[in-house]
Short mmCIF file of C-alpha atoms in Angstrom, two decimals:
data_model
loop_
_atom_site.label_atom_id
_atom_site.label_comp_id
_atom_site.label_asym_id
_atom_site.label_seq_id
_atom_site.Cartn_x
_atom_site.Cartn_y
_atom_site.Cartn_z
CA MET S 1 -217.13 -90.93 139.37
CA VAL S 2 -214.39 -91.13 142.09
CA THR S 3 -211.94 -90.92 139.44
CA ASN S 4 -213.22 -87.97 137.95
CA HIS S 5 -213.70 -85.50 140.83
CA GLY S 6 -212.01 -85.07 144.13
CA PRO S 7 -208.70 -86.78 145.52
CA LEU S 8 -208.85 -89.90 143.27
CA SER S 9 -209.06 -87.83 139.99
CA ASP S 10 -205.40 -86.65 139.84
CA THR S 11 -204.04 -87.85 136.13
CA ARG S 12 -201.03 -85.50 136.22
CA VAL S 13 -198.74 -88.97 135.66
CA SER S 14 -200.23 -91.06 132.98
CA ASP S 15 -199.74 -92.79 129.46
CA LEU S 16 -202.31 -90.57 127.80
CA TYR S 17 -199.64 -88.61 126.26
CA LEU S 18 -197.57 -91.47 125.18
CA TYR S 19 -200.58 -93.21 123.59
CA ALA S 20 -201.42 -90.03 121.74
CA GLN S 21 -197.88 -90.00 120.05
CA TYR S 22 -198.39 -93.63 119.22
CA HIS S 23 -201.88 -92.92 117.73
CA ASP S 24 -200.60 -90.13 115.59
CA LEU S 25 -197.70 -92.24 114.26
CA LEU S 26 -200.16 -95.23 113.62
CA HIS S 27 -202.37 -92.58 111.79
CA SER S 28 -199.76 -91.03 109.53
CA GLY S 29 -199.11 -94.95 108.16
CA LEU S 30 -195.99 -95.68 110.09
CA VAL S 31 -195.60 -99.34 110.91
CA PRO S 32 -194.99 -100.09 114.77
CA PHE S 33 -191.76 -102.23 115.62
CA ARG S 34 -190.44 -101.59 111.89
CA ASP S 35 -190.79 -97.79 111.50
CA PHE S 36 -190.97 -96.77 115.32
CA SER S 37 -190.25 -98.79 118.73
CA PHE S 38 -193.07 -100.23 120.42
CA GLU S 39 -192.54 -101.63 123.74
CA TYR S 40 -195.79 -103.41 124.12
CA PRO S 41 -197.16 -106.63 122.24
CA PRO S 42 -199.54 -105.86 119.15
CA VAL S 43 -202.87 -105.76 120.70
CA ALA S 44 -201.97 -102.96 122.94
CA LEU S 45 -202.20 -101.06 119.65
CA ALA S 46 -206.02 -101.39 119.26
CA PRO S 47 -207.15 -99.45 122.08
CA ILE S 48 -204.37 -96.58 120.99
CA TRP S 49 -205.18 -96.86 117.63
CA LEU S 50 -209.05 -96.45 118.28
CA VAL S 51 -208.62 -93.73 120.99
CA GLY S 52 -205.21 -92.60 121.35
CA GLY S 53 -204.70 -90.01 124.34
CA ASP S 54 -208.33 -88.90 124.38
CA GLU S 55 -208.97 -89.18 128.22
CA THR S 56 -212.65 -89.34 127.60
CA GLN S 57 -212.79 -92.22 125.22
CA MET S 58 -209.94 -94.14 126.95
CA SER S 59 -212.22 -93.71 130.40
CA LEU S 60 -215.34 -95.06 128.53
CA LEU S 61 -213.30 -98.16 126.80
CA MET S 62 -211.81 -99.23 130.36
CA LEU S 63 -215.04 -98.71 131.89
CA GLY S 64 -216.16 -101.41 129.57
CA CYS S 65 -213.22 -103.45 130.48
CA ALA S 66 -213.84 -103.03 134.35
CA ILE S 67 -217.62 -103.87 133.87
CA ALA S 68 -216.57 -107.13 132.07
CA GLY S 69 -214.17 -108.03 134.56
CA GLN S 70 -216.81 -107.35 137.43
CA LEU S 71 -219.29 -109.91 135.57
CA ALA S 72 -216.49 -112.53 135.43
CA ALA S 73 -215.63 -111.92 139.10
CA TRP S 74 -219.35 -112.43 139.95
CA SER S 75 -219.32 -115.50 137.97
CA LEU S 76 -216.33 -116.84 139.73
CA GLY S 77 -216.93 -115.65 143.40
CA GLY S 78 -220.58 -114.78 143.67
CA PRO S 79 -222.10 -111.28 144.47
CA VAL S 80 -219.49 -110.93 147.15
CA ALA S 81 -216.73 -111.02 144.68
CA GLY S 82 -219.16 -108.89 142.12
CA TRP S 83 -219.42 -106.05 144.88
CA LEU S 84 -215.70 -106.35 145.94
CA THR S 85 -214.66 -105.13 142.45
CA VAL S 86 -216.53 -101.99 143.09
CA ALA S 87 -213.53 -100.94 145.39
CA LEU S 88 -211.18 -101.12 141.95
CA PRO S 89 -211.28 -97.38 141.47
CA VAL S 90 -210.95 -96.39 144.78
CA LEU S 91 -207.92 -98.57 145.53
CA ALA S 92 -206.40 -97.81 142.04
CA GLY S 93 -207.47 -94.15 141.42
CA ALA S 94 -207.64 -92.55 138.19
CA LEU S 95 -204.99 -94.85 136.43
CA VAL S 96 -207.78 -97.27 135.76
CA ARG S 97 -209.05 -94.88 133.09
CA THR S 98 -205.62 -93.55 131.91
CA HIS S 99 -204.04 -96.94 131.26
CA LEU S 100 -205.10 -99.86 129.00
CA ASP S 101 -204.33 -102.40 131.52
CA LEU S 102 -207.83 -103.08 132.53
CA LEU S 103 -207.97 -104.67 128.66
CA PRO S 104 -205.78 -107.83 129.62
CA ALA S 105 -207.28 -107.90 132.92
CA ALA S 106 -210.65 -108.31 131.86
CA LEU S 107 -209.76 -110.79 129.15
CA THR S 108 -208.10 -113.08 131.92
CA MET S 109 -211.02 -112.57 134.38
CA VAL S 110 -213.38 -113.75 131.58
CA ALA S 111 -211.00 -116.51 130.47
CA LEU S 112 -211.00 -118.08 134.28
CA ALA S 113 -214.75 -117.68 134.11
CA LEU S 114 -215.09 -119.91 131.23
CA VAL S 115 -212.54 -122.50 132.56
CA VAL S 116 -214.65 -122.61 135.75
CA ALA S 117 -218.29 -122.46 134.14
CA ARG S 118 -217.00 -125.03 131.09
CA PRO S 119 -219.62 -124.27 128.49
CA ARG S 120 -219.08 -126.03 125.14
CA GLY S 121 -215.91 -124.91 123.99
CA GLY S 122 -215.20 -123.15 127.21
CA VAL S 123 -211.54 -124.31 127.40
CA GLU S 124 -210.72 -123.40 123.85
CA GLY S 125 -212.64 -119.81 124.35
CA ALA S 126 -210.63 -119.25 127.48
CA ALA S 127 -207.35 -120.18 125.77
CA ALA S 128 -207.93 -117.63 122.70
CA LEU S 129 -208.73 -114.90 125.32
CA LEU S 130 -205.69 -115.56 127.32
CA ALA S 131 -203.56 -115.58 123.96
CA ILE S 132 -205.50 -112.31 123.20
CA GLY S 133 -204.45 -110.92 126.72
CA THR S 134 -200.77 -112.11 126.15
CA MET S 135 -200.39 -110.16 123.03
CA ALA S 136 -201.64 -106.93 124.87
CA LYS S 137 -199.27 -107.26 128.16
CA LEU S 138 -197.86 -110.63 128.37
CA TRP S 139 -198.47 -111.64 131.74
CA PRO S 140 -201.72 -113.37 130.84
CA ALA S 141 -199.86 -116.35 129.43
CA ALA S 142 -198.29 -117.06 132.94
CA VAL S 143 -202.42 -117.55 133.96
CA GLY S 144 -202.73 -119.60 130.89
CA ALA S 145 -199.75 -121.85 131.97
CA VAL S 146 -201.69 -122.53 135.50
CA VAL S 147 -204.83 -123.38 133.61
CA LEU S 148 -203.01 -126.06 131.55
CA VAL S 149 -201.31 -127.46 134.43
CA TRP S 150 -204.41 -127.54 136.41
CA LEU S 151 -206.49 -129.43 133.61
CA VAL S 152 -203.56 -132.06 133.30
CA GLY S 153 -203.67 -132.49 137.04
CA ARG S 154 -207.43 -133.12 136.68
CA GLY S 155 -206.97 -135.84 134.24
CA GLU S 156 -208.09 -133.85 131.31
CA GLY S 157 -205.13 -133.76 129.27
CA ARG S 158 -207.16 -133.66 126.05
CA ALA S 159 -208.71 -130.32 127.07
CA ALA S 160 -205.23 -129.18 127.95
CA VAL S 161 -203.81 -130.29 124.41
CA ARG S 162 -206.61 -128.37 122.72
CA GLY S 163 -206.36 -125.28 124.91
CA ALA S 164 -202.59 -124.98 124.53
CA ALA S 165 -203.04 -125.39 120.44
CA VAL S 166 -205.64 -122.52 120.20
CA PHE S 167 -203.26 -120.68 122.59
CA VAL S 168 -200.42 -121.05 119.89
CA VAL S 169 -202.28 -120.55 116.94
CA VAL S 170 -204.35 -117.42 118.08
CA ALA S 171 -201.03 -115.71 119.26
CA LEU S 172 -199.34 -116.86 115.73
CA ALA S 173 -202.18 -115.04 114.14
CA ILE S 174 -201.43 -111.75 115.91
CA GLY S 175 -197.90 -111.98 116.07
CA VAL S 176 -196.72 -113.36 112.61
CA PRO S 177 -198.09 -110.67 110.31
CA PHE S 178 -196.07 -107.91 112.54
CA ALA S 179 -193.12 -110.22 112.26
CA VAL S 180 -193.39 -110.21 108.61
CA LEU S 181 -193.68 -106.55 108.41
CA GLY S 182 -190.58 -106.37 110.34
CA GLY S 183 -189.08 -105.53 113.88
CA PHE S 184 -191.38 -107.71 115.84
CA PRO S 185 -190.72 -109.10 118.41
CA SER S 186 -186.89 -108.33 118.48
CA VAL S 187 -187.54 -104.52 119.09
CA MET S 188 -190.05 -105.11 122.02
CA VAL S 189 -187.57 -107.85 123.52
CA ARG S 190 -184.70 -105.70 123.30
CA PHE S 191 -186.66 -102.79 124.71
CA HIS S 192 -187.49 -104.81 127.98
CA LEU S 193 -183.88 -106.59 128.24
CA ASP S 194 -182.02 -103.38 127.83
CA ARG S 195 -184.26 -101.16 130.41
CA PRO S 196 -182.87 -100.79 133.86
CA VAL S 197 -184.75 -101.77 136.97
CA GLN S 198 -187.86 -99.71 137.30
CA ILE S 199 -187.63 -97.42 140.26
CA GLU S 200 -190.77 -98.73 142.15
CA SER S 201 -190.22 -102.32 141.60
CA THR S 202 -189.09 -104.70 144.30
CA ALA S 203 -185.38 -104.93 142.95
CA ALA S 204 -185.28 -101.50 143.16
CA SER S 205 -186.53 -101.30 147.05
CA ILE S 206 -183.69 -104.09 147.63
CA LEU S 207 -181.04 -101.67 145.45
CA GLU S 208 -182.39 -98.64 147.66
CA ALA S 209 -181.29 -100.50 150.77
CA VAL S 210 -177.88 -101.54 149.50
CA GLY S 211 -176.89 -98.57 147.76
CA GLY S 212 -174.26 -97.98 144.96
CA THR S 213 -176.96 -97.12 142.09
CA HIS S 214 -178.12 -94.14 140.18
CA VAL S 215 -181.65 -92.86 138.88
CA THR S 216 -181.80 -93.23 135.44
CA GLY S 217 -182.76 -90.11 133.41
CA HIS S 218 -183.09 -86.51 134.41
CA PRO S 219 -184.72 -86.24 137.97
CA VAL S 220 -187.88 -84.89 136.25
CA LEU S 221 -187.81 -86.53 132.67
CA GLU S 222 -188.09 -90.49 132.03
CA ASP S 223 -185.14 -92.36 130.30
CA ARG S 224 -185.42 -93.49 126.81
CA PHE S 225 -187.33 -96.32 128.22
CA LYS S 226 -190.12 -93.97 129.20
CA SER S 227 -189.63 -94.60 132.91
CA ASN S 228 -187.05 -93.87 135.62
CA GLY S 229 -184.95 -96.68 137.00
CA LEU S 230 -181.84 -97.52 138.90
CA ALA S 231 -178.72 -98.59 137.21
CA GLY S 232 -175.06 -99.18 138.21
CA GLY S 233 -173.41 -101.14 141.04
CA PRO S 234 -175.28 -104.26 142.24
CA ALA S 235 -178.16 -103.66 140.04
CA GLY S 236 -177.49 -106.56 137.64
CA VAL S 237 -176.82 -108.99 140.37
CA VAL S 238 -180.16 -107.88 142.13
CA LEU S 239 -182.21 -108.19 139.03
CA THR S 240 -180.98 -111.67 138.38
CA GLY S 241 -182.03 -112.72 142.08
CA THR S 242 -185.46 -111.44 141.71
CA THR S 243 -185.47 -113.08 138.13
CA LEU S 244 -184.61 -116.33 139.65
CA ALA S 245 -187.13 -116.05 142.62
CA LEU S 246 -190.00 -115.19 140.20
CA GLY S 247 -189.17 -118.46 138.15
CA VAL S 248 -188.95 -120.16 141.22
CA VAL S 249 -192.46 -119.19 142.60
CA GLY S 250 -193.86 -119.84 139.36
CA LEU S 251 -192.82 -123.21 139.28
CA VAL S 252 -194.02 -123.60 142.76
CA LEU S 253 -197.22 -122.15 141.78
CA LEU S 254 -197.48 -124.43 138.72
CA ALA S 255 -196.68 -127.85 140.85
CA LEU S 256 -199.37 -126.86 143.25
CA ALA S 257 -201.76 -126.25 140.67
CA HIS S 258 -201.24 -129.47 138.86
CA ARG S 259 -201.83 -131.13 142.32
CA ARG S 260 -204.73 -129.13 143.43
CA ARG S 261 -207.85 -129.81 141.66
CA THR S 262 -210.77 -127.60 142.56
CA ASP S 263 -211.93 -124.35 141.09
CA ARG S 264 -210.67 -122.53 144.14
CA ASP S 265 -207.13 -123.99 143.81
CA LEU S 266 -207.26 -122.96 140.07
CA LEU S 267 -208.23 -119.22 141.21
CA LEU S 268 -205.51 -119.27 143.91
CA ALA S 269 -203.01 -120.31 141.59
CA ALA S 270 -204.09 -117.91 139.10
CA PHE S 271 -204.22 -115.03 141.78
CA GLY S 272 -200.71 -115.62 143.00
CA VAL S 273 -198.83 -115.97 139.81
CA THR S 274 -199.95 -112.65 138.85
CA VAL S 275 -199.15 -111.11 141.96
CA ALA S 276 -195.51 -113.02 141.36
CA PHE S 277 -195.37 -111.10 138.12
CA VAL S 278 -196.01 -107.89 139.64
CA ALA S 279 -193.96 -108.26 142.99
CA LEU S 280 -191.09 -109.90 141.42
CA GLY S 281 -190.67 -108.50 137.87
CA LYS S 282 -188.23 -106.23 136.65
CA VAL S 283 -191.10 -103.30 136.40
CA LEU S 284 -193.84 -102.36 138.85
CA SER S 285 -195.78 -99.55 137.28
CA PRO S 286 -198.69 -98.47 139.54
CA GLN S 287 -201.07 -99.66 136.50
CA TYR S 288 -200.23 -103.07 137.28
CA LEU S 289 -202.67 -102.68 140.32
CA CYS S 290 -205.54 -103.30 137.77
CA TRP S 291 -204.24 -106.53 136.96
CA MET S 292 -204.20 -108.06 140.87
CA LEU S 293 -207.24 -106.38 142.38
CA PRO S 294 -210.03 -108.35 140.14
CA PRO S 295 -208.61 -111.69 140.90
CA ALA S 296 -208.02 -110.50 144.67
CA ALA S 297 -211.82 -109.86 144.84
CA VAL S 298 -212.66 -113.46 143.52
CA VAL S 299 -210.02 -115.31 145.91
CA ALA S 300 -211.19 -112.98 148.99
CA ALA S 301 -214.92 -114.22 148.18
CA ARG S 302 -213.67 -117.87 148.19
CA GLY S 303 -212.36 -117.53 151.87
CA ALA S 304 -208.39 -116.78 151.11
CA TRP S 305 -208.44 -113.18 152.27
CA VAL S 306 -204.90 -112.65 153.59
CA GLY S 307 -203.38 -112.36 150.03
CA PRO S 308 -206.03 -109.65 148.99
CA ALA S 309 -206.40 -107.92 152.10
CA CYS S 310 -202.27 -107.42 151.38
CA VAL S 311 -202.83 -106.26 147.88
CA ALA S 312 -205.85 -104.10 148.92
CA ALA S 313 -203.44 -102.22 151.30
CA ALA S 314 -200.73 -102.04 148.65
CA SER S 315 -203.09 -100.57 146.31
CA ALA S 316 -204.31 -98.09 148.81
CA LEU S 317 -200.64 -97.31 149.74
CA THR S 318 -199.61 -96.67 146.09
CA GLN S 319 -201.82 -93.56 145.96
CA VAL S 320 -199.93 -92.04 148.78
CA TRP S 321 -197.12 -91.11 146.17
CA PHE S 322 -198.62 -91.94 142.86
CA PRO S 323 -199.55 -89.74 140.97
CA SER S 324 -199.32 -86.57 143.07
CA ARG S 325 -195.81 -87.11 144.77
CA TYR S 326 -193.98 -89.50 142.35
CA PHE S 327 -191.15 -87.34 141.79
CA ASP S 328 -190.21 -87.58 145.28
CA ILE S 329 -189.27 -91.09 144.63
CA VAL S 330 -187.16 -89.87 141.50
CA PHE S 331 -185.58 -87.36 144.02
CA GLN S 332 -185.12 -90.32 146.44
CA HIS S 333 -186.87 -88.61 149.25
CA ASP S 334 -186.44 -91.03 152.02
CA TRP S 335 -190.09 -91.27 153.10
CA ALA S 336 -191.08 -92.13 149.48
CA VAL S 337 -188.74 -94.52 149.11
CA GLY S 338 -189.65 -96.29 152.45
CA ALA S 339 -193.11 -96.09 151.49
CA VAL S 340 -192.50 -97.94 148.26
CA ALA S 341 -190.40 -100.90 150.08
CA VAL S 342 -193.32 -101.00 152.49
CA ARG S 343 -195.76 -101.22 149.37
CA ASN S 344 -193.47 -103.85 148.07
CA ALA S 345 -193.48 -105.96 151.37
CA LEU S 346 -197.20 -106.11 151.32
CA LEU S 347 -197.15 -107.61 147.77
CA LEU S 348 -194.43 -110.12 148.78
CA ALA S 349 -196.62 -111.06 152.01
CA ALA S 350 -199.60 -111.49 149.47
CA LEU S 351 -197.48 -113.97 147.26
CA ALA S 352 -196.46 -115.75 150.63
CA ALA S 353 -200.02 -116.06 151.80
CA THR S 354 -201.35 -117.15 148.44
CA VAL S 355 -198.83 -119.72 148.20
CA ALA S 356 -199.43 -121.03 151.72
CA ALA S 357 -203.43 -121.11 151.08
CA LEU S 358 -202.76 -123.20 147.99
CA ALA S 359 -200.32 -125.51 149.56
CA ARG S 360 -202.89 -126.11 152.67
CA SER S 361 -205.55 -127.03 149.94
CA PRO S 362 -206.27 -130.64 150.37
CA ARG S 363 -204.66 -133.17 147.79
CA PRO S 364 -207.34 -135.25 146.05
CA ALA S 365 -206.43 -139.11 146.22
CA SER S 366 -207.13 -139.44 142.44
CA ALA S 367 -207.64 -137.40 139.71
CA ALA S 368 -210.73 -136.35 138.96
CA PRO S 369 -212.77 -137.65 135.81
CA PRO S 370 -213.04 -135.17 133.07
CA PRO S 371 -216.39 -133.87 132.77
CA GLY S 372 -218.75 -135.46 130.23
#
């Protein structure tokens, strides 16, 4: 209800129009990647093909994903985590129902629940879900890497190998047909390599302080990459720096996940790598909040509340400008640029707090024996 009525219901900036265009192209018989440019991996086609830009149907689909994520959070962090996820629409606003990002978020949460609960075939099932999520929005691959190194660190190398094999097989099963038809993954990869630094990213906040760049596209029209960005001047150097930082932080989190072996450590590392992907990536669209908030609820319920609190604050702050005042950023109004910078600083603080919490976790003297 809160995203359909009142101050959190604003949908003036959303991806529904884009989804509707893709929906029409698909139903006219055109092949994605080969016949028209498509910037997402193939699984993202599924909700677009099913509901396109229909606001009601997309809302219902994302509601189902939100419920799945909440049940997984409850499994991972108990009632506290389950009830904390109720804050998702309050903190993220109407974008939860106008973007498909809750789909990979739900797949990732359920995958983590399977790894922790460890039913028969749980690791393999989790790997399959993470592969499907990766083929929707890429970032679940980073969580998959965390799971694998955590398993190896626990002395469960065979489970890790099985999981890795399932991940590869499922990802190939999804991707190869599109590669055979033509255009995948080269069209998607080229799109993301060529696009400029997105205007709400951490790299953009640095560039705003340094100066020397310009906003891509007409001030009130997106560029050919379907967003507004910053280009020129030191943009390339800053992007290289944030990308290297992402790589370094990712390796640190993987190393810590390998050496810490409790379920809480796995969840901290998974949350941390998700925040890193958002905070240090080339693009930081508001809907990426949907990736961070469900695992934030679990980590908070597990006692590491500083990082989740920073993510919650960053999410609430995002609603100050998105969607109602988004074009104040495009027009480079000082207050809006400053608000984005504060939001990004909060995400960096969340990342630092999560890495620190994981580093403080006791390191066991010896590897835990594999279960059963």
